[in-house]
PDB file of C-alpha atoms in Angstrom:
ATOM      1  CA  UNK N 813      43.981 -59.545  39.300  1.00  0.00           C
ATOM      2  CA  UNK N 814      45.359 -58.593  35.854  1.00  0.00           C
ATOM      3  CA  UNK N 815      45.598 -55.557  33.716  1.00  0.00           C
ATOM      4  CA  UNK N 816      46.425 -54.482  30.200  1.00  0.00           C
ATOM      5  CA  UNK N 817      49.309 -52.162  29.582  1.00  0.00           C
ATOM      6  CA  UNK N 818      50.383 -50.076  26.860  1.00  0.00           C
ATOM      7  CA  UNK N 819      54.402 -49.732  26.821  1.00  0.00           C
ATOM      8  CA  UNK N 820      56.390 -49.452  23.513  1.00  0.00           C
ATOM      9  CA  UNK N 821      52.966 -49.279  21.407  1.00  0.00           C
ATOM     10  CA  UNK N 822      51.952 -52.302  21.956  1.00  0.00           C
ATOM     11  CA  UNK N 823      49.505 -53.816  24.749  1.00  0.00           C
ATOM     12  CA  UNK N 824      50.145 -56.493  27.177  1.00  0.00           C
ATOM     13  CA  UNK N 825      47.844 -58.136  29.619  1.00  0.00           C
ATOM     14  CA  UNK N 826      49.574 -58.733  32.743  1.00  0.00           C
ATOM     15  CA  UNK N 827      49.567 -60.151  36.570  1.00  0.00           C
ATOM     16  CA  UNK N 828      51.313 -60.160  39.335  1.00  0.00           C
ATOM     17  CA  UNK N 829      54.697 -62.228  39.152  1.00  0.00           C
ATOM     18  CA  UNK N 830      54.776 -62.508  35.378  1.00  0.00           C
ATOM     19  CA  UNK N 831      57.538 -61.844  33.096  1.00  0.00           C
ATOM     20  CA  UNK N 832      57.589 -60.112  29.948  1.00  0.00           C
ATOM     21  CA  UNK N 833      59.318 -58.465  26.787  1.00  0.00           C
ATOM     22  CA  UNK N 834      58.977 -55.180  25.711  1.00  0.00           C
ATOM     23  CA  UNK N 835      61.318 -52.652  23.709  1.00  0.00           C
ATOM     24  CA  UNK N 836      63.504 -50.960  26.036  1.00  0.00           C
ATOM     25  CA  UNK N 837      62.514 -48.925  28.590  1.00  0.00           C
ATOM     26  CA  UNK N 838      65.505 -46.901  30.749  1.00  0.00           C
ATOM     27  CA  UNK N 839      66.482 -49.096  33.974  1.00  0.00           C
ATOM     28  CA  UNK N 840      69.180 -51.133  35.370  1.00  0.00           C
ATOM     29  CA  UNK N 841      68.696 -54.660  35.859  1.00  0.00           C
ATOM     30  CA  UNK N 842      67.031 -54.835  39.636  1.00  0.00           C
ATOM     31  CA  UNK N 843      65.521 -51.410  39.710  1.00  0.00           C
ATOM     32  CA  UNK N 844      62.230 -50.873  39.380  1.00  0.00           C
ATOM     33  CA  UNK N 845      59.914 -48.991  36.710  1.00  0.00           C
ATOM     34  CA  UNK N 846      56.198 -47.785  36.908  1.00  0.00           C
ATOM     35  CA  UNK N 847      53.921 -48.482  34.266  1.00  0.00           C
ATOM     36  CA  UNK N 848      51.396 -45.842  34.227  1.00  0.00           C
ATOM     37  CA  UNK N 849      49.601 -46.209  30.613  1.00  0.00           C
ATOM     38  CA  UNK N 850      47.167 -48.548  32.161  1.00  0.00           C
ATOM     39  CA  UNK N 851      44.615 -49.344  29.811  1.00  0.00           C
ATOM     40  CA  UNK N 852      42.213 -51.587  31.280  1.00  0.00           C
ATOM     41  CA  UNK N 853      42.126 -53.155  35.388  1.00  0.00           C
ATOM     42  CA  UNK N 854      40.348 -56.672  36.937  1.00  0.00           C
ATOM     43  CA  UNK N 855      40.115 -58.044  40.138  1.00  0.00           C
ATOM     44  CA  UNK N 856      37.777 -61.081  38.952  1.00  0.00           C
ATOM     45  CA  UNK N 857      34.467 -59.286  40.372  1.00  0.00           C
ATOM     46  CA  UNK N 858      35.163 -55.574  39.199  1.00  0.00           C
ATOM     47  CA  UNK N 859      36.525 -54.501  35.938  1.00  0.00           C
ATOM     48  CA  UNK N 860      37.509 -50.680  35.310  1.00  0.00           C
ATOM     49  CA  UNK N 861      38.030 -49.659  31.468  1.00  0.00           C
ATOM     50  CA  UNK N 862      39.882 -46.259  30.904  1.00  0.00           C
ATOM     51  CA  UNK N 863      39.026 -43.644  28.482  1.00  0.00           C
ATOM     52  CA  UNK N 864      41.307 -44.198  27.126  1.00  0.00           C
ATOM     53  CA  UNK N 865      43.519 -44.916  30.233  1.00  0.00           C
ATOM     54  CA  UNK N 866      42.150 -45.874  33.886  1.00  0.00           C
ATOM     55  CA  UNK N 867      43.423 -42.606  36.378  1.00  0.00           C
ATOM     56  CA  UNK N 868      45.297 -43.627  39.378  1.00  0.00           C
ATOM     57  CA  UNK N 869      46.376 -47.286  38.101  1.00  0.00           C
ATOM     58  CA  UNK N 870      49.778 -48.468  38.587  1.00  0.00           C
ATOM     59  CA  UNK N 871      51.646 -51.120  37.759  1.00  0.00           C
ATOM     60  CA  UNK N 872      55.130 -51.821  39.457  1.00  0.00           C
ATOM     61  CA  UNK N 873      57.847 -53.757  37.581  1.00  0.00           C
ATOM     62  CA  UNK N 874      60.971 -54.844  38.579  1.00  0.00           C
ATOM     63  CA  UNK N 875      63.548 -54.585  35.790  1.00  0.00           C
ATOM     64  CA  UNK N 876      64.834 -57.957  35.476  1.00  0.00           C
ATOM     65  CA  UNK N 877      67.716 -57.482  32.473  1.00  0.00           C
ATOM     66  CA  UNK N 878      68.698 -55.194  29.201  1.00  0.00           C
ATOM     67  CA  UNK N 879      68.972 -57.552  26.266  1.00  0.00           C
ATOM     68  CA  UNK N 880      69.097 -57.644  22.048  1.00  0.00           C
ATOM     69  CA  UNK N 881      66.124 -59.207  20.333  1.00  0.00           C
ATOM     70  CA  UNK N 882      66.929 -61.962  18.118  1.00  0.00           C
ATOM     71  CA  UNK N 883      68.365 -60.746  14.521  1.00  0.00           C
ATOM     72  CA  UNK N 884      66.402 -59.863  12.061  1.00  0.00           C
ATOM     73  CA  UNK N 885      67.658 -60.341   8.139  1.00  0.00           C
ATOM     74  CA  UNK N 886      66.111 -57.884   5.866  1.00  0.00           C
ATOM     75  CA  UNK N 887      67.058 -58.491   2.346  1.00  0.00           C
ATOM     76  CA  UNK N 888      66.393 -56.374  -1.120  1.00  0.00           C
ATOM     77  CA  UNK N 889      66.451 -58.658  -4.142  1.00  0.00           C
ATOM     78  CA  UNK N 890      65.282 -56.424  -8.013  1.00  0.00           C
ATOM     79  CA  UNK N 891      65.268 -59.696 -10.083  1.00  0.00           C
ATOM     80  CA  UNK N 892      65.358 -57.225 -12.954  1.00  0.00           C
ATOM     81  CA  UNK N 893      68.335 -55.292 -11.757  1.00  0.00           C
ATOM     82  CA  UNK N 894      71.425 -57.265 -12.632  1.00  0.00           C
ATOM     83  CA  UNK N 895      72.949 -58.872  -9.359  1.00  0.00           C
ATOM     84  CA  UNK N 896      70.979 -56.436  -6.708  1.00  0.00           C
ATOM     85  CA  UNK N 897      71.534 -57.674  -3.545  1.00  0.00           C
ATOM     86  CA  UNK N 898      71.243 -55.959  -0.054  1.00  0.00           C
ATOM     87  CA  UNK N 899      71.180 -57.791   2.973  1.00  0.00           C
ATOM     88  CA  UNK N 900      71.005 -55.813   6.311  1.00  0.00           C
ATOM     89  CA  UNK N 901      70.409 -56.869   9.873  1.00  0.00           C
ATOM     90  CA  UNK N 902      68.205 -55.627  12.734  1.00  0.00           C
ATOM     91  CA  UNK N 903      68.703 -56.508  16.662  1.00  0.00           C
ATOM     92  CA  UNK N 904      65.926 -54.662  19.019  1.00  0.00           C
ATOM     93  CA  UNK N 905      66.989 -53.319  21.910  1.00  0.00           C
ATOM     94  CA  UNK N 906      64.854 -55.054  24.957  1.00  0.00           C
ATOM     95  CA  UNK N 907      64.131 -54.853  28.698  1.00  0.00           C
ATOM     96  CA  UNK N 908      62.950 -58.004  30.276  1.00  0.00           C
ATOM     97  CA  UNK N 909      60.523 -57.305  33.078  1.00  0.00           C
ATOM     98  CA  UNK N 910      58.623 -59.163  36.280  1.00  0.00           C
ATOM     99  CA  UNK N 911      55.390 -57.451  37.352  1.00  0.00           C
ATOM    100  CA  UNK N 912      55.797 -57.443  41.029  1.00  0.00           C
ATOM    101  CA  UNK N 913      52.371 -55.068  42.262  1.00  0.00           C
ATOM    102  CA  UNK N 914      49.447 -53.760  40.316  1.00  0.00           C
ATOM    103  CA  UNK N 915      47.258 -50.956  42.053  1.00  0.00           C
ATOM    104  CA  UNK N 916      43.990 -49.238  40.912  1.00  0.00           C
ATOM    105  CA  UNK N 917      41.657 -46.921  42.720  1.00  0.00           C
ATOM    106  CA  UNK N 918      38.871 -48.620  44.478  1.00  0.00           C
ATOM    107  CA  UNK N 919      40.449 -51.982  44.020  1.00  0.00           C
ATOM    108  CA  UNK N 920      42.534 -54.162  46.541  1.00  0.00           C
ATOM    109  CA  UNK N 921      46.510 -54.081  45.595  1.00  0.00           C
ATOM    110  CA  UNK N 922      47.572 -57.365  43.950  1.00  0.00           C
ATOM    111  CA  UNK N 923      51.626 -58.020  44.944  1.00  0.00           C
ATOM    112  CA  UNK N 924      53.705 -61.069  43.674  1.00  0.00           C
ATOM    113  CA  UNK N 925      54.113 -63.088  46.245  1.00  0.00           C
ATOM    114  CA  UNK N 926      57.485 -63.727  47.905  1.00  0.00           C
ATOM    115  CA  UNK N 927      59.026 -67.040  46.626  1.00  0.00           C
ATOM    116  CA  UNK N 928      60.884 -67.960  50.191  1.00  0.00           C
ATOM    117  CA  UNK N 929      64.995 -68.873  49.530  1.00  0.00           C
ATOM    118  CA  UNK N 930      65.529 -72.692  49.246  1.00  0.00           C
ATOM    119  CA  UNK N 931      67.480 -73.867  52.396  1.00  0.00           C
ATOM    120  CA  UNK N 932      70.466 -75.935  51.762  1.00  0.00           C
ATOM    121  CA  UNK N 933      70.902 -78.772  53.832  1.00  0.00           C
ATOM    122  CA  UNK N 934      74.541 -79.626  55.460  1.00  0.00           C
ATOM    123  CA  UNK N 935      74.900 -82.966  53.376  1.00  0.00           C
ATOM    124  CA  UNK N 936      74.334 -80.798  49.805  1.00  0.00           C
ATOM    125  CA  UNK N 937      76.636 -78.036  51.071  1.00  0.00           C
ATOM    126  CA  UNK N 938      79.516 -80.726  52.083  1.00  0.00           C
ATOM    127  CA  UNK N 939      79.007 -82.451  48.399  1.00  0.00           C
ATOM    128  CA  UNK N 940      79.111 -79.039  46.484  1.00  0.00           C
ATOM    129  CA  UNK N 941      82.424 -78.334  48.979  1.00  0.00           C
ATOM    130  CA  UNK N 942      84.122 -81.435  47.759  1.00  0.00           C
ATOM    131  CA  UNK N 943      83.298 -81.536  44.239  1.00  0.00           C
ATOM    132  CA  UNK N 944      85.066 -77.835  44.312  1.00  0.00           C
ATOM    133  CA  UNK N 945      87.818 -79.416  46.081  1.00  0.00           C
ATOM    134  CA  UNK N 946      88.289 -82.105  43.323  1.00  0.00           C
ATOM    135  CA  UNK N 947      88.287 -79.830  40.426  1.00  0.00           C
ATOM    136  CA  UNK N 948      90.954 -77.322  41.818  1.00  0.00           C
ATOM    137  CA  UNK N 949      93.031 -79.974  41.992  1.00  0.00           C
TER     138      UNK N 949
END
């Protein structure tokens, strides 16, 4: 199941468990945010288009961290001018997200599925003990 979201003015086509970038949206990293510009909804055998969005849709995100785009240089140059020269930078605020459910009227509810923790066995845990043993020496 996927569907296309509108957040920020821009669109992004998105399933369950997937992570993406979009300018910031209010949230602490590990709460969770509801997407409700839905724009277009698929389960693989039925496909809803809104006008312009679908009513009822939902998509559930879990906000994952608050970051600062990469930099951006912008530079003014008048070869004409005599030694004009402006050079200003731009960092865009971000929000990082993971879709964890999507929902839509008359469709089944697609969630991420649960990764499971990965066990540690006794012989790893002992290692990682005594390596931490040897550097606080």
């Amino acid at each position: 199941m996927y569907a296309v979201v509108r957040t920020g003015g821009k669109q992004y086509k998105v399933s369950p468990d997937d992570v993406i970038v979009v300018e910031r949206i209010a949230g602490d990293a590990g709460s969770t945010v509801q997407l409700d510009d839905i724009l277009m909804v698929s389960d693989g055998s039925k496909t809803t288009v809104g006008t312009p969005t679908v009513a009822g849709a939902k998509v559930a995100a879990q906000v994952v961290d608050q970051a600062r785009g990469e930099k951006i240089v912008v530079l003014k140059f008048r070869p004409r001018t005599r030694s004009f020269r402006r050079t200003k930078g731009h960092r865009q605020e971000i929000t990082v997200l993971r879709v964890t459910e999507i929902s839509a009227p008359g469709m089944t509810t697609a969630k991420a599925e649960a990764k499971p923790k990965r066990a540690r066995s006794e012989e790893h845990t002992s290692e990682l003990q005594s390596r931490l043993h040897l550097v606080c020496r």
